[in-house]
Tab-separated table of C-alpha atoms and ligand atoms in Angstrom:
chain	number	residue	atom	x	y	z
I	5	UNK	CA	0.007	-0.046	-0.036
I	6	UNK	CA	0.935	3.610	-0.536
I	7	UNK	CA	0.586	5.224	2.904
I	8	UNK	CA	0.951	8.835	3.986
I	9	UNK	CA	1.333	9.580	7.702
I	10	UNK	CA	0.143	13.188	8.054
I	11	UNK	CA	1.669	14.653	11.247
I	12	UNK	CA	4.464	12.271	12.003
I	13	UNK	CA	5.309	13.288	15.529
I	14	UNK	CA	5.690	10.540	18.108
I	15	UNK	CA	2.645	8.267	17.423
I	16	UNK	CA	2.775	8.903	13.640
I	17	UNK	CA	6.441	8.070	13.443
I	18	UNK	CA	5.925	4.901	15.482
I	19	UNK	CA	3.059	3.631	13.376
I	20	UNK	CA	4.509	4.858	10.095
I	21	UNK	CA	7.948	3.379	10.953
I	22	UNK	CA	6.501	-0.078	11.598
I	23	UNK	CA	4.275	0.042	8.454
I	24	UNK	CA	7.315	1.097	6.401
I	25	UNK	CA	8.774	-2.402	6.731
I	26	UNK	CA	6.052	-3.721	4.334
I	27	UNK	CA	4.598	-0.608	2.652
I	28	UNK	CA	5.637	2.494	0.741
I	29	UNK	CA	5.322	5.152	3.510
I	30	UNK	CA	5.664	8.933	3.328
I	31	UNK	CA	5.975	10.797	6.579
I	32	UNK	CA	4.722	14.364	6.579
I	33	UNK	CA	6.682	15.769	9.550
I	34	UNK	CA	8.428	18.835	10.859
I	35	UNK	CA	12.100	19.666	10.621
I	36	UNK	CA	14.568	18.629	11.972
I	37	UNK	CA	12.797	15.250	12.268
I	38	UNK	CA	11.749	15.131	8.578
I	39	UNK	CA	15.223	16.068	7.361
I	40	UNK	CA	16.895	13.367	9.561
I	41	UNK	CA	14.453	10.676	8.403
I	42	UNK	CA	14.901	11.611	4.763
I	43	UNK	CA	18.675	11.558	5.188
I	44	UNK	CA	19.430	8.770	7.630
I	45	UNK	CA	16.181	6.872	8.066
I	46	UNK	CA	14.000	6.263	11.072
I	47	UNK	CA	14.751	4.179	14.154
I	48	UNK	CA	12.018	2.666	16.290
I	49	UNK	CA	13.404	1.733	19.711
I	50	UNK	CA	11.973	0.789	23.190
I	51	UNK	CA	9.272	-1.862	23.357
I	52	UNK	CA	9.253	-2.229	19.515
I	53	UNK	CA	12.152	-2.256	17.170
I	54	UNK	CA	12.647	-1.242	13.526
I	55	UNK	CA	15.147	0.513	11.339
I	56	UNK	CA	13.442	1.825	8.142
I	57	UNK	CA	13.810	4.349	5.390
I	58	UNK	CA	10.380	5.926	4.690
I	59	UNK	CA	10.134	9.057	2.585
I	60	UNK	CA	9.790	12.212	4.674
I	61	UNK	CA	8.771	15.703	3.759
I	62	UNK	CA	7.600	18.923	5.459
I	63	UNK	CA	5.714	20.061	2.453
I	64	UNK	CA	3.747	17.307	0.607
I	65	UNK	CA	2.621	17.812	-2.982
I	66	UNK	CA	-0.867	16.798	-4.214
I	67	UNK	CA	0.851	13.764	-5.820
I	68	UNK	CA	2.351	12.739	-2.435
I	69	UNK	CA	-1.161	12.904	-0.923
I	70	UNK	CA	-2.690	10.710	-3.604
I	71	UNK	CA	-2.310	7.368	-1.776
I	72	UNK	CA	-4.193	4.204	-0.702
I	73	UNK	CA	-4.334	5.282	2.989
I	74	UNK	CA	-3.659	8.545	4.842
I	75	UNK	CA	-3.189	8.264	8.590
I	76	UNK	CA	-3.863	11.546	10.353
I	77	UNK	CA	-1.781	11.893	13.502
I	78	UNK	CA	-1.470	15.697	13.817
I	79	UNK	CA	-2.233	17.460	17.091
I	80	UNK	CA	-6.046	17.769	17.389
I	81	UNK	CA	-5.895	21.594	16.911
I	82	UNK	CA	-4.137	21.148	13.540
I	83	UNK	CA	-6.818	18.820	12.132
I	84	UNK	CA	-8.590	21.454	9.969
I	85	UNK	CA	-5.448	22.568	8.333
I	86	UNK	CA	-4.323	18.946	7.764
I	87	UNK	CA	-7.792	18.180	6.222
I	88	UNK	CA	-7.486	21.119	3.821
I	89	UNK	CA	-3.988	20.033	2.744
I	90	UNK	CA	-4.997	16.343	2.391
I	91	UNK	CA	-7.888	17.424	0.134
I	92	UNK	CA	-5.393	18.891	-2.369
I	93	UNK	CA	-4.452	15.244	-3.060
I	94	UNK	CA	-6.693	12.173	-3.440
I	95	UNK	CA	-6.271	9.737	-0.535
I	96	UNK	CA	-8.501	6.687	-1.039
I	97	UNK	CA	-9.082	6.144	2.677
I	98	UNK	CA	-8.274	8.528	5.557
I	99	UNK	CA	-7.909	7.154	9.111
I	100	UNK	CA	-7.989	9.504	12.083
I	101	UNK	CA	-5.629	8.530	14.927
I	102	UNK	CA	-5.276	11.890	16.654
I	103	UNK	CA	-6.526	12.568	20.216
I	104	UNK	CA	-9.907	14.261	20.506
I	105	UNK	CA	-13.040	13.954	18.423
I	106	UNK	CA	-11.361	15.070	15.167
I	107	UNK	CA	-13.187	12.908	12.578
I	108	UNK	CA	-15.967	15.429	11.867
I	109	UNK	CA	-13.394	18.033	10.980
I	110	UNK	CA	-11.804	15.543	8.510
I	111	UNK	CA	-15.216	14.643	7.078
I	112	UNK	CA	-15.916	18.295	6.295
I	113	UNK	CA	-13.105	18.255	3.711
I	114	UNK	CA	-12.712	14.602	2.846
I	115	UNK	CA	-16.240	13.217	3.038
I	116	UNK	CA	-16.937	9.518	3.445
I	117	UNK	CA	-13.340	8.533	2.896
I	118	UNK	CA	-12.788	9.016	6.633
I	119	UNK	CA	-12.480	6.157	9.090
I	120	UNK	CA	-12.540	6.648	12.850
I	121	UNK	CA	-9.509	5.516	14.832
I	122	UNK	CA	-8.296	5.223	18.316
I	123	UNK	CA	-4.721	4.490	19.494
I	124	UNK	CA	-3.368	4.011	22.955
I	125	UNK	CA	0.299	3.254	22.180
I	126	UNK	CA	2.778	5.268	24.158
I	127	UNK	CA	5.404	6.953	21.983
I	128	UNK	CA	8.100	9.604	22.337
I	129	UNK	CA	10.239	11.351	19.742
I	130	UNK	CA	13.493	11.085	21.631
I	131	UNK	CA	15.624	12.692	18.945
I	132	UNK	CA	15.207	13.657	15.242
I	133	UNK	CA	15.010	10.293	13.411
I	134	UNK	CA	14.299	8.228	16.559
I	135	UNK	CA	10.918	7.366	18.106
I	136	UNK	CA	10.698	5.223	21.230
I	137	UNK	CA	7.725	2.964	21.904
I	138	UNK	CA	7.041	3.501	25.595
I	139	UNK	CA	3.898	1.376	25.918
I	140	UNK	CA	2.229	-1.284	23.815
I	141	UNK	CA	-1.442	-0.234	23.682
I	142	UNK	CA	-4.060	-0.986	21.130
I	143	UNK	CA	-5.462	0.540	17.924
I	144	UNK	CA	-9.026	0.345	16.786
I	145	UNK	CA	-10.280	1.455	13.370
I	146	UNK	CA	-13.769	1.426	11.943
I	147	UNK	CA	-16.638	3.284	10.379
I	148	UNK	CA	-17.537	6.543	12.059
I	149	UNK	CA	-21.194	5.582	12.335
I	150	UNK	CA	-20.390	2.058	13.463
I	151	UNK	CA	-20.685	-1.261	11.698
I	152	UNK	CA	-18.142	-3.310	9.774
I	153	UNK	CA	-16.530	-2.619	6.499
I	154	UNK	CA	-14.072	-4.200	4.173
I	155	UNK	CA	-11.829	-1.124	4.151
I	156	UNK	CA	-11.630	-0.989	7.902
I	157	UNK	CA	-10.693	-4.709	7.977
I	158	UNK	CA	-8.004	-4.048	5.377
I	159	UNK	CA	-6.453	-1.196	7.368
I	160	UNK	CA	-6.549	-3.245	10.578
I	161	UNK	CA	-4.907	-6.162	8.827
I	162	UNK	CA	-2.062	-3.912	7.508
I	163	UNK	CA	-1.480	-2.650	11.083
I	164	UNK	CA	-1.420	-6.185	12.479
I	165	UNK	CA	1.000	-7.381	9.809
I	166	UNK	CA	3.206	-4.454	10.846
I	167	UNK	CA	3.294	-5.791	14.412
I	168	UNK	CA	0.682	-3.443	15.915
I	169	UNK	CA	-2.144	-4.688	18.085
I	170	UNK	CA	-5.089	-3.562	15.984
I	171	UNK	CA	-8.721	-4.555	15.464
I	172	UNK	CA	-11.449	-3.414	13.108
I	173	UNK	CA	-14.135	-2.263	15.565
I	174	UNK	CA	-17.804	-2.066	14.639
I	175	UNK	CA	-18.399	0.077	17.769
I	176	UNK	CA	-16.343	3.175	16.968
I	177	UNK	CA	-19.006	5.730	18.135
I	178	UNK	CA	-18.508	4.265	21.618
I	179	UNK	CA	-14.758	3.653	21.259
I	180	UNK	CA	-14.063	7.278	20.327
I	181	UNK	CA	-15.653	8.449	23.517
I	182	UNK	CA	-13.898	5.850	25.535
I	183	UNK	CA	-10.619	7.142	24.174
I	184	UNK	CA	-11.701	10.717	24.970
I	185	UNK	CA	-12.318	9.594	28.556
I	186	UNK	CA	-8.873	7.971	28.719
I	187	UNK	CA	-7.179	11.142	27.443
I	188	UNK	CA	-9.420	13.396	29.577
I	189	UNK	CA	-8.290	11.385	32.658
I	190	UNK	CA	-4.651	10.630	31.908
I	191	UNK	CA	-3.248	13.458	29.798
I	192	UNK	CA	-4.102	16.558	31.799
I	193	UNK	CA	-3.332	14.932	35.121
I	194	UNK	CA	0.070	13.637	34.078
I	195	UNK	CA	0.885	16.974	32.462
I	196	UNK	CA	-0.055	19.018	35.583
I	197	UNK	CA	1.498	16.643	38.074
I	198	UNK	CA	4.537	16.018	35.764
I	199	UNK	CA	4.340	12.260	36.238
I	200	UNK	CA	4.422	9.161	34.031
I	201	UNK	CA	1.115	7.339	33.334
I	202	UNK	CA	1.992	4.695	35.859
I	203	UNK	CA	1.720	7.323	38.690
I	204	UNK	CA	-2.069	7.212	38.160
I	205	UNK	CA	-2.255	3.640	39.410
I	206	UNK	CA	-3.284	4.828	42.888
I	207	UNK	CA	-3.529	7.836	45.174
I	208	UNK	CA	-5.211	11.228	44.602
I	209	UNK	CA	-4.048	11.558	40.940
I	210	UNK	CA	-5.952	8.341	40.183
I	211	UNK	CA	-9.123	9.815	41.747
I	212	UNK	CA	-8.853	13.014	39.630
I	213	UNK	CA	-8.359	10.932	36.505
I	214	UNK	CA	-11.376	8.714	37.333
I	215	UNK	CA	-13.516	11.775	37.956
I	216	UNK	CA	-12.611	13.277	34.606
I	217	UNK	CA	-13.372	9.936	32.866
I	218	UNK	CA	-16.748	9.636	34.618
I	219	UNK	CA	-17.783	13.104	33.555
I	220	UNK	CA	-16.787	12.262	29.957
I	221	UNK	CA	-18.909	9.107	30.117
I	222	UNK	CA	-21.895	11.207	31.389
I	223	UNK	CA	-21.590	13.608	28.448
I	224	UNK	CA	-21.185	10.639	26.065
I	225	UNK	CA	-24.389	9.053	27.345
I	226	UNK	CA	-26.187	12.388	27.027
I	227	UNK	CA	-25.092	12.331	23.404
I	228	UNK	CA	-26.577	8.899	22.914
I	229	UNK	CA	-23.366	6.838	23.255
I	230	UNK	CA	-23.526	3.833	25.502
I	231	UNK	CA	-20.433	4.359	27.653
I	232	UNK	CA	-20.881	3.548	31.364
I	233	UNK	CA	-18.971	5.291	34.135
I	234	UNK	CA	-17.381	1.939	35.063
I	235	UNK	CA	-16.323	1.244	31.512
I	236	UNK	CA	-14.639	4.700	31.194
I	237	UNK	CA	-12.814	4.222	34.461
I	238	UNK	CA	-11.750	0.678	33.519
I	239	UNK	CA	-10.420	2.018	30.239
I	240	UNK	CA	-8.301	4.590	32.096
I	241	UNK	CA	-6.952	1.910	34.367
I	242	UNK	CA	-6.106	-0.433	31.502
I	243	UNK	CA	-4.166	2.296	29.663
I	244	UNK	CA	-2.435	3.373	32.822
I	245	UNK	CA	-1.234	-0.249	33.309
I	246	UNK	CA	-0.299	-0.883	29.661
I	247	UNK	CA	1.565	2.417	29.305
I	248	UNK	CA	2.944	2.818	32.860
I	249	UNK	CA	6.323	4.006	31.694
I	250	UNK	CA	4.906	6.407	29.087
I	251	UNK	CA	5.058	10.141	29.500
I	252	UNK	CA	1.712	11.214	27.993
I	253	UNK	CA	1.704	13.355	24.911
I	254	UNK	CA	0.407	16.273	27.040
I	255	UNK	CA	3.197	15.870	29.528
I	256	UNK	CA	5.634	15.910	26.586
I	257	UNK	CA	3.938	19.081	25.299
I	258	UNK	CA	4.237	20.861	28.686
I	259	UNK	CA	7.887	19.792	29.061
I	260	UNK	CA	8.641	21.177	25.577
I	261	UNK	CA	6.791	24.364	26.390
I	262	UNK	CA	4.306	23.713	23.569
I	263	UNK	CA	0.530	24.216	23.211
I	264	UNK	CA	-1.416	21.312	24.704
I	265	UNK	CA	-4.546	19.531	23.517
I	266	UNK	CA	-6.413	20.519	26.730
I	267	UNK	CA	-9.067	22.469	24.802
I	268	UNK	CA	-9.681	19.579	22.332
I	269	UNK	CA	-9.806	16.921	25.147
I	270	UNK	CA	-11.058	18.268	28.485
I	271	UNK	CA	-12.391	21.444	26.890
I	272	UNK	CA	-14.388	19.398	24.430
I	273	UNK	CA	-16.120	17.566	27.261
I	274	UNK	CA	-16.850	20.838	29.000
I	275	UNK	CA	-18.209	22.562	25.844
I	276	UNK	CA	-20.699	19.801	25.137
I	277	UNK	CA	-21.950	19.482	28.733
I	278	UNK	CA	-24.262	22.484	29.182
I	279	UNK	CA	-26.618	21.413	26.321
I	280	UNK	CA	-27.324	18.308	28.343
I	281	UNK	CA	-27.346	19.813	31.821
I	282	UNK	CA	-24.288	17.717	32.811
I	283	UNK	CA	-21.771	19.103	35.321
I	284	UNK	CA	-18.100	18.725	34.404
I	285	UNK	CA	-16.169	20.545	37.168
I	286	UNK	CA	-13.108	18.309	37.016
I	287	UNK	CA	-12.627	18.640	33.271
I	288	UNK	CA	-13.226	22.423	33.552
I	289	UNK	CA	-10.593	22.753	36.238
I	290	UNK	CA	-8.082	20.659	34.287
I	291	UNK	CA	-8.672	22.558	31.050
I	292	UNK	CA	-8.586	25.903	32.878
I	293	UNK	CA	-5.226	25.130	34.618
I	294	UNK	CA	-3.628	24.046	31.397
I	295	UNK	CA	-4.946	27.053	29.498
I	296	UNK	CA	-3.578	29.319	32.297
I	297	UNK	CA	-0.213	27.649	31.858
I	298	UNK	CA	-0.442	28.069	28.027
I	299	UNK	CA	-1.436	31.778	28.415
I	300	UNK	CA	1.631	32.404	30.560
I	301	UNK	CA	3.704	31.742	27.419
I	302	UNK	CA	4.270	28.744	25.196
I	303	UNK	CA	7.158	28.347	22.730
I	304	UNK	CA	4.965	27.560	19.687
J	404	LIG	O1	-3.115	8.987	23.958
J	404	LIG	C1	-2.233	8.917	24.772
J	404	LIG	C2	-1.378	10.148	24.853
J	404	LIG	O2	-0.399	10.159	25.548
J	404	LIG	O3	-1.736	11.134	24.188
J	404	LIG	C3	-2.074	7.773	25.683
J	404	LIG	C4	-0.927	6.958	25.274
J	404	LIG	C5	-3.316	6.965	25.620
J	404	LIG	C6	-1.956	8.150	27.114
J	404	LIG	O4	-0.692	8.533	27.458
């Protein structure tokens, strides 16, 4: 398959690097990472291992974006720009793997080519040209409205052949909210407390993460998605266990002095709640604290 990974930061480089062993992969990334990958190749280290030479560019042409599969792994706040650029090419299938509920933004530009996706692998770009897998999680792909499809099965099979734990999931409407609950619980708490995911296995940080996940489940149910409080909390605990050594992407953002996805994760829960009369004090506090930190000055 001809695969483009749009937004090859940590997760995109991990997934793209593994797929590059069997497929023709182009990473759309930032410099100096893109330059290093184009020159010296990409190393996947940590819990998974690969040495590959995908193509890498900062500035894809419409021809580059005309592919069998585009994986979107940009930061959630960059989704609209990514969608517009992808639409200059002709990707046959587009699979969203970013945090947050980004699929609708992709659909606005790319229509029914968009598959929903959810990934809980831990990954860290340790240096230009090197991504470390810091936790073997799981990937789910499927139709945005639910149900099975041949194209979702094909994408999941390609991921599995690349050594990634992946399933085609007929229940993506629920799965997307479960992932939002996981990110709402883990990312903001680890970023604010400056701890690895494993620190949420007990103590007060775990309670805060659970409260954020329960609030997310309540909003999900109000929106017609069958996600129980217990299932959301269990999903947080599973990811904490599977990615204990991982520094969440939001912790990495804060340590780099970069903008976080707090508005697209905790803020998204808060924004949807009033329409349903659901209270989301924990997500509001987490989003507000991270936005206050961002307002005090971020590097990019
Ligand atoms: O999505 C994540 C992230 O870090 O953004 C996981 C790996 C689920 C939690 O750390």
